[in-house]
XYZ file of N, CA and C in Angstrom:
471
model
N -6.939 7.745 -15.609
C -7.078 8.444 -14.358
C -8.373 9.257 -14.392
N -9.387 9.297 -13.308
C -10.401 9.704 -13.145
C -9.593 10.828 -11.850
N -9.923 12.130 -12.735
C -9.833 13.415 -10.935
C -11.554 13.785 -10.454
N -11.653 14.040 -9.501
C -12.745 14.911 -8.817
C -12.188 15.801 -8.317
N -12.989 16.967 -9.173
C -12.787 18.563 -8.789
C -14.048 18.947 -8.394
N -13.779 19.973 -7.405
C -15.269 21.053 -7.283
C -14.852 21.889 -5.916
N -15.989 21.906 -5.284
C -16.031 23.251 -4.083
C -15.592 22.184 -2.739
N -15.492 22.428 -1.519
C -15.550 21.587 -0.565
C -16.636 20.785 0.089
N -16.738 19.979 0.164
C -17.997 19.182 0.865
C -19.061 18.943 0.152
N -18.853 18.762 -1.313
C -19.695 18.532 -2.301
C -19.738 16.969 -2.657
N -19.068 16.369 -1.999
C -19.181 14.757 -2.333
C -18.066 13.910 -3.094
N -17.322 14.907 -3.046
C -16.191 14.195 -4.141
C -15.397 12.736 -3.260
N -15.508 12.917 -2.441
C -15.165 12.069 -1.167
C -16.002 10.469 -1.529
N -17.382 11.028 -0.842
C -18.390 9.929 -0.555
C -18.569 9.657 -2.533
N -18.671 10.205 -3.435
C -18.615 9.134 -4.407
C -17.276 8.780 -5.247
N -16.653 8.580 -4.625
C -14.988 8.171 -5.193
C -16.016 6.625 -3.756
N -15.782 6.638 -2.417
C -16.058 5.424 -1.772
C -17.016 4.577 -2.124
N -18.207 5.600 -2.648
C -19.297 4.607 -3.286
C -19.023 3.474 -4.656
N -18.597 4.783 -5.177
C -17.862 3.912 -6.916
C -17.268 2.736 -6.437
N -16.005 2.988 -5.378
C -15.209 1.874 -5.219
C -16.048 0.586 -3.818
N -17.043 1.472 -3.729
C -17.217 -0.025 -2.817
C -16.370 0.232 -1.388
N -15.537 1.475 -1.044
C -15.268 1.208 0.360
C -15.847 2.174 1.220
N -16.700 2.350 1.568
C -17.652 3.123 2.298
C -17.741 2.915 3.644
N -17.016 1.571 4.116
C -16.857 1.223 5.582
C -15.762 0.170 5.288
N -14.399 0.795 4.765
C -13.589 -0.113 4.958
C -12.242 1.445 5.464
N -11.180 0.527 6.061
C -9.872 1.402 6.834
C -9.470 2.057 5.316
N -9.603 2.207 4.475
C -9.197 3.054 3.425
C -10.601 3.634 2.979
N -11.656 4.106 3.499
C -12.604 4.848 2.968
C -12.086 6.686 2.778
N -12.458 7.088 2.515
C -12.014 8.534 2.440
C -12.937 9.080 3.134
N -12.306 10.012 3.961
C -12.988 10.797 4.760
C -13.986 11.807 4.120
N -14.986 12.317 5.020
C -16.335 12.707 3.501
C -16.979 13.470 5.473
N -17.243 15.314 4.895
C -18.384 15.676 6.012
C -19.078 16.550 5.798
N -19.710 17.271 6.333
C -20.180 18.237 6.029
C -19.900 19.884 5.919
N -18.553 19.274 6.526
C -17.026 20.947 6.234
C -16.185 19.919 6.057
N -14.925 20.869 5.127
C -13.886 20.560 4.354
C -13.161 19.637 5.258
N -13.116 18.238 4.709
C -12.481 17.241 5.179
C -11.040 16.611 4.722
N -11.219 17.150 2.890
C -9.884 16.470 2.420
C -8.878 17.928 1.836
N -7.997 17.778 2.169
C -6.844 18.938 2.417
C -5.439 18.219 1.910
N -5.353 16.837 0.853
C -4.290 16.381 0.851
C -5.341 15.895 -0.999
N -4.406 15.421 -1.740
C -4.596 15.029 -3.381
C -4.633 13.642 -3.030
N -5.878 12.750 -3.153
C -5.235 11.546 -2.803
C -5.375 10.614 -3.932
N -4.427 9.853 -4.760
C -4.429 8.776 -5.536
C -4.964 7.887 -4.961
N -5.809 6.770 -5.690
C -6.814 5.258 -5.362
C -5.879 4.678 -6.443
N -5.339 3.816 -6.147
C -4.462 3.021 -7.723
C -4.571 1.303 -6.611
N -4.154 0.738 -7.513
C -4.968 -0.906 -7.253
C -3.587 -0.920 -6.974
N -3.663 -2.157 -5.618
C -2.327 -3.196 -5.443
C -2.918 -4.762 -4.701
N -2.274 -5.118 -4.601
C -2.918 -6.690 -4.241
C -2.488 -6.625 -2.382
N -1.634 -6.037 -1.962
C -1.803 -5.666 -0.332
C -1.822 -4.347 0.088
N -2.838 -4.215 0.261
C -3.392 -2.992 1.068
C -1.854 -1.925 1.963
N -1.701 -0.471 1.241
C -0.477 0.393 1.654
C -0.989 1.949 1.586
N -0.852 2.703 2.451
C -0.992 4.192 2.200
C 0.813 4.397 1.714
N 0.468 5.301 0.527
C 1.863 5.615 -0.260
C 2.228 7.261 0.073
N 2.877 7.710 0.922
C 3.248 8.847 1.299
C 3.589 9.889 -0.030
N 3.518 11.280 -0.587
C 3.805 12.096 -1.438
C 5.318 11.888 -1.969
N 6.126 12.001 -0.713
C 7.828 11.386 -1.017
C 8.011 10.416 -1.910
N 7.528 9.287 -1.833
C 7.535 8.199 -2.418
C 6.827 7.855 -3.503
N 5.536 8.257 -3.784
C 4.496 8.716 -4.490
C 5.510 8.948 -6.046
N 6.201 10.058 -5.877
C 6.553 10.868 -7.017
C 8.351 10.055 -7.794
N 8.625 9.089 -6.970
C 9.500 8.203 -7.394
C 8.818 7.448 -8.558
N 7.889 7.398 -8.300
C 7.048 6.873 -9.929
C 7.216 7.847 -11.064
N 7.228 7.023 -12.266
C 7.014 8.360 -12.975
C 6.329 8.836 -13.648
N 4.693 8.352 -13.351
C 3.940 9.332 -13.336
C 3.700 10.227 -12.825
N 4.210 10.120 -11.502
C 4.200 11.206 -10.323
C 5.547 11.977 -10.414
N 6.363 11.940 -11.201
C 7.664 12.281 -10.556
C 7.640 13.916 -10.551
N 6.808 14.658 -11.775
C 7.343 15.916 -12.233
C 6.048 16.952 -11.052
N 5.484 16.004 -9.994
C 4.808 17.353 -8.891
C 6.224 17.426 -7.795
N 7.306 16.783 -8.242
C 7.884 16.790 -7.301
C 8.578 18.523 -7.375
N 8.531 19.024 -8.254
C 8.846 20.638 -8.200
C 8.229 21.297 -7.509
N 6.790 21.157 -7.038
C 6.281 22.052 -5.913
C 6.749 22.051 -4.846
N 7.355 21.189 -4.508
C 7.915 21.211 -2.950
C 7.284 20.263 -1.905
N 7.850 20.605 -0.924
C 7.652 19.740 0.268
C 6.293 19.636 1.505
N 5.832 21.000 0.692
C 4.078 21.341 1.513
C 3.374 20.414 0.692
N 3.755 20.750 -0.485
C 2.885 19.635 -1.620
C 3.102 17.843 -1.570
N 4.223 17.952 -1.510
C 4.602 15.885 -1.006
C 3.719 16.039 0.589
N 4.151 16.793 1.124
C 3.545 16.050 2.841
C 1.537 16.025 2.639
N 1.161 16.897 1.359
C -0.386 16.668 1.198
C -0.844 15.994 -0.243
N 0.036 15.005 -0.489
C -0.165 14.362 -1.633
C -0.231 12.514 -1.152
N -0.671 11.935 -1.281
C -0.735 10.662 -0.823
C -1.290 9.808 -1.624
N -1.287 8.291 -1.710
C -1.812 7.291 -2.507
C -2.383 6.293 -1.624
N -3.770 5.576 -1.874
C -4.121 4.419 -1.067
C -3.994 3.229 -1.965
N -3.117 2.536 -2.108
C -3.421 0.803 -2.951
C -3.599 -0.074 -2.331
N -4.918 -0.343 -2.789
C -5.589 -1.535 -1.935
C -6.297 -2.227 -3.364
N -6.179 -3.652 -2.961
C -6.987 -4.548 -4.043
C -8.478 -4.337 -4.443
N -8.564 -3.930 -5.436
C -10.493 -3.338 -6.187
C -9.979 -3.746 -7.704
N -10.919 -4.208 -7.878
C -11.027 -4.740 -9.387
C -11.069 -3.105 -10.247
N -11.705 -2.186 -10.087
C -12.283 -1.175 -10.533
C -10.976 -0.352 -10.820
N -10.100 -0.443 -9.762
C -8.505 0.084 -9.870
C -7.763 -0.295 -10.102
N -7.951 -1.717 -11.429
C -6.935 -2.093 -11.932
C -7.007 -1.586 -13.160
N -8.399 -1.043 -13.740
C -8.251 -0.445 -14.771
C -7.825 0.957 -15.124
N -8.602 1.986 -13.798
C -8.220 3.124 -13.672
C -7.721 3.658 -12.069
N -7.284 4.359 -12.215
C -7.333 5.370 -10.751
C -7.791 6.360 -10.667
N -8.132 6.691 -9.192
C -9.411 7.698 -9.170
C -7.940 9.205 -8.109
N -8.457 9.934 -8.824
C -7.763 11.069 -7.447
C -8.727 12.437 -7.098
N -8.604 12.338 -5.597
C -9.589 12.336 -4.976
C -8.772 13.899 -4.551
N -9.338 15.330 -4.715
C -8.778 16.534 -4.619
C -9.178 17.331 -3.013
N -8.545 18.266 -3.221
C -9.056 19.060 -2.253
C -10.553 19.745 -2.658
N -10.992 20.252 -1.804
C -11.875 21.691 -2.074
C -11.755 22.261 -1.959
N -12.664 23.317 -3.448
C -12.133 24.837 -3.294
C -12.540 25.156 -2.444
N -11.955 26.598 -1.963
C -12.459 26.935 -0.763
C -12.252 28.481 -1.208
N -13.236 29.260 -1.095
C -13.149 30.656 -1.813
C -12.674 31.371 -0.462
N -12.030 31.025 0.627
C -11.823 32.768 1.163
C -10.114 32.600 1.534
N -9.579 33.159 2.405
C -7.743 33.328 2.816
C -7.409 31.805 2.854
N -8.536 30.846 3.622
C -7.500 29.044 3.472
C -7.038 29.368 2.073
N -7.725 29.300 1.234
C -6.962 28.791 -0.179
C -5.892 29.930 -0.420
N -5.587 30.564 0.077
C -4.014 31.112 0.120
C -3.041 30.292 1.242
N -3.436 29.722 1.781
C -2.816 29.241 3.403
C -2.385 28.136 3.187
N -2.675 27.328 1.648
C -2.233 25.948 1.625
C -1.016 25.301 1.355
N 0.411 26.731 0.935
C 1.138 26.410 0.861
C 1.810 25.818 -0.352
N 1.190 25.884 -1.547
C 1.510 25.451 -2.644
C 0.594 25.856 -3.801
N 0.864 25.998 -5.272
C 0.292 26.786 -6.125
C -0.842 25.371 -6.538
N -2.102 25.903 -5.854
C -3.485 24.834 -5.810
C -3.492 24.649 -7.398
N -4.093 25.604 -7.556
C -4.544 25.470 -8.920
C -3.356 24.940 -10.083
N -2.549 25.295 -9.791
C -1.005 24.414 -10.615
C -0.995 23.131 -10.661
N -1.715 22.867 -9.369
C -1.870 21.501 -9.354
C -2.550 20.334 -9.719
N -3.747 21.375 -9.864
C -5.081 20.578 -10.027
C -4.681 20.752 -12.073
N -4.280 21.747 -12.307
C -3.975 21.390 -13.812
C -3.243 20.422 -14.213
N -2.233 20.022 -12.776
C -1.470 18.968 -13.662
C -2.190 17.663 -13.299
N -3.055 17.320 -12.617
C -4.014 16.284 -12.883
C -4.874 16.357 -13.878
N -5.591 17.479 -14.110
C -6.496 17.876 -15.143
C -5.842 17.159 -16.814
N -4.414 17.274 -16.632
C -3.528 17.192 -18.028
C -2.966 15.619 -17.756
N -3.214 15.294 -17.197
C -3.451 13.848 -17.129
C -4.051 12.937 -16.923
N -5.300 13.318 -16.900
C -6.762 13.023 -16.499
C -7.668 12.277 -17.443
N -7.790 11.013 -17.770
C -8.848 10.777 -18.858
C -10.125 10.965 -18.904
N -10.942 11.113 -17.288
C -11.964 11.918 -17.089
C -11.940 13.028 -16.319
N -12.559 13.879 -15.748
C -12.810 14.835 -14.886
C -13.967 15.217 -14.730
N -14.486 14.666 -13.492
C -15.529 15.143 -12.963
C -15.788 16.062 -11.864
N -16.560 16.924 -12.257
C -16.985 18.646 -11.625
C -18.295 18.097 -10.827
N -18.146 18.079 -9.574
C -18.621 17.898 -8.641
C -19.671 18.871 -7.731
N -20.684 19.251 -8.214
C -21.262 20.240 -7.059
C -22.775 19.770 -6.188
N -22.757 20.251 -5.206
C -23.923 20.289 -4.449
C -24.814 21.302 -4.879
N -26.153 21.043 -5.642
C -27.051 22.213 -5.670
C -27.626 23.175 -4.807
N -26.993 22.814 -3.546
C -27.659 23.894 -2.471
C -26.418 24.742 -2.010
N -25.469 24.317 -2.683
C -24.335 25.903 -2.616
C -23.523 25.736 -3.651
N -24.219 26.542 -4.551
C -23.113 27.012 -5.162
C -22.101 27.911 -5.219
N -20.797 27.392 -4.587
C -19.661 28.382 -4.809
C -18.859 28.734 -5.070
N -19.393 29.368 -6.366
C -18.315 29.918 -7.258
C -17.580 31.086 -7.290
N -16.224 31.042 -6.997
C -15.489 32.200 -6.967
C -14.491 32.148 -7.423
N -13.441 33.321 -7.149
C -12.041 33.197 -8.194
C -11.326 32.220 -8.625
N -11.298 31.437 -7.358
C -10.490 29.896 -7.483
C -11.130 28.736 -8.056
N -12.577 28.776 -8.292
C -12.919 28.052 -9.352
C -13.074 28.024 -10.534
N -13.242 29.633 -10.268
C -13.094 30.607 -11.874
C -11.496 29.836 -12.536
N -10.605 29.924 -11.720
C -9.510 29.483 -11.979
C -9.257 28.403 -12.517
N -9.766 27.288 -11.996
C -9.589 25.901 -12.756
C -10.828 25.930 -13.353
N -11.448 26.190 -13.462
C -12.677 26.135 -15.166
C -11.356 26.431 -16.349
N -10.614 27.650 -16.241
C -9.894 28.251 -16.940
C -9.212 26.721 -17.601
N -8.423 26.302 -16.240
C -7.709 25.011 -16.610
C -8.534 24.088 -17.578
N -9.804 24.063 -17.795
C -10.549 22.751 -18.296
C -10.522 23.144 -19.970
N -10.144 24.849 -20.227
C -10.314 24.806 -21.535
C -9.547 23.848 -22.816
N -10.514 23.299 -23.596
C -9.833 22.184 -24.448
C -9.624 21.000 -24.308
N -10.062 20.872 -22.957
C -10.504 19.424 -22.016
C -11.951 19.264 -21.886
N -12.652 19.918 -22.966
C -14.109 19.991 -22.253
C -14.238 18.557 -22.670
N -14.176 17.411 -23.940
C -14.298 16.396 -24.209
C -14.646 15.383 -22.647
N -13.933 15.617 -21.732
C -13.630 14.653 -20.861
C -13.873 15.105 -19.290
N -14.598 16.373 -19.402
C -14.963 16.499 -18.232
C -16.612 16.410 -18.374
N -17.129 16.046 -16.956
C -18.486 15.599 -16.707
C -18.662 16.375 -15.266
N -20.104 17.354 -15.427
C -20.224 17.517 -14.041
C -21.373 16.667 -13.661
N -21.309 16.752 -12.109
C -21.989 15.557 -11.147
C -23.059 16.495 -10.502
């Protein structure tokens, strides 16, 4: 499993579509110039194209143990499987952004809880930033925290 972490609107979007090649296909990920992705989304390979809802998602059991956050967290957790050679080896999950001011209290579920438990299952992690803002604040301060002892396997972009 490959995660992308970082700030909002830093690209984690547009290169998860580039990597995979869908950049203009009905499963591209949405990518702008304000915070576009607000849901955790799994890329995992299937041979017919399905968006996998959070509910269902966590019936797996790799997924099964986010099912303790609750029901804000399933309705913004989702999976796209669609046929890519690239996602038969790994899967990519595609995060929210931080967002340093009251949203990231507003989201309804413990963010950063979350992003650790991808982080802890993560064979890479890539830290994602745009050089023309950097913004770093408590909540990123926060998951840096998470990366300690994971530095092996994280890469920033």
């Amino acid at each position: 499993m490959i995660t992308l972490l970082g700030p909002w609107s830093t690209g984690k979007s547009t290169l998860i579509n580039y990597l995979l090649g869908i950049e203009n296909s009905s499963f591209s990920l949405n990518s702008g110039a304000q915070p576009t992705t607000s849901d955790f989304t799994v890329l995992a390979h299937n041979t017919e194209p399905k968006i996998v809802d959070g509910n269902v998602l966590v019936m797996e059991k790799q997924y099964s143990t986010l099912e303790k956050y609750g029901k804000v967290l399933l309705e913004r957790l989702k999976s796209f499987h669609i046929p890519n050679d690239i996602l038969k080896l790994v899967n990519f999950v595609d995060t929210p952004g931080v967002i340093e001011n009251r949203k990231q209290q507003e989201r309804g579920f413990p963010f950063d809880e979350i992003c650790q438990w991808f982080i802890d299952q993560s064979d890479l992690i890539l830290i994602v930033f745009d050089p023309a803002k950097l913004d770093v604040g408590t909540e990123l301060e926060k998951i840096f925290k998470h990366l300690k002892g994971y530095e092996a396997k994280v890469r920033i972009v």
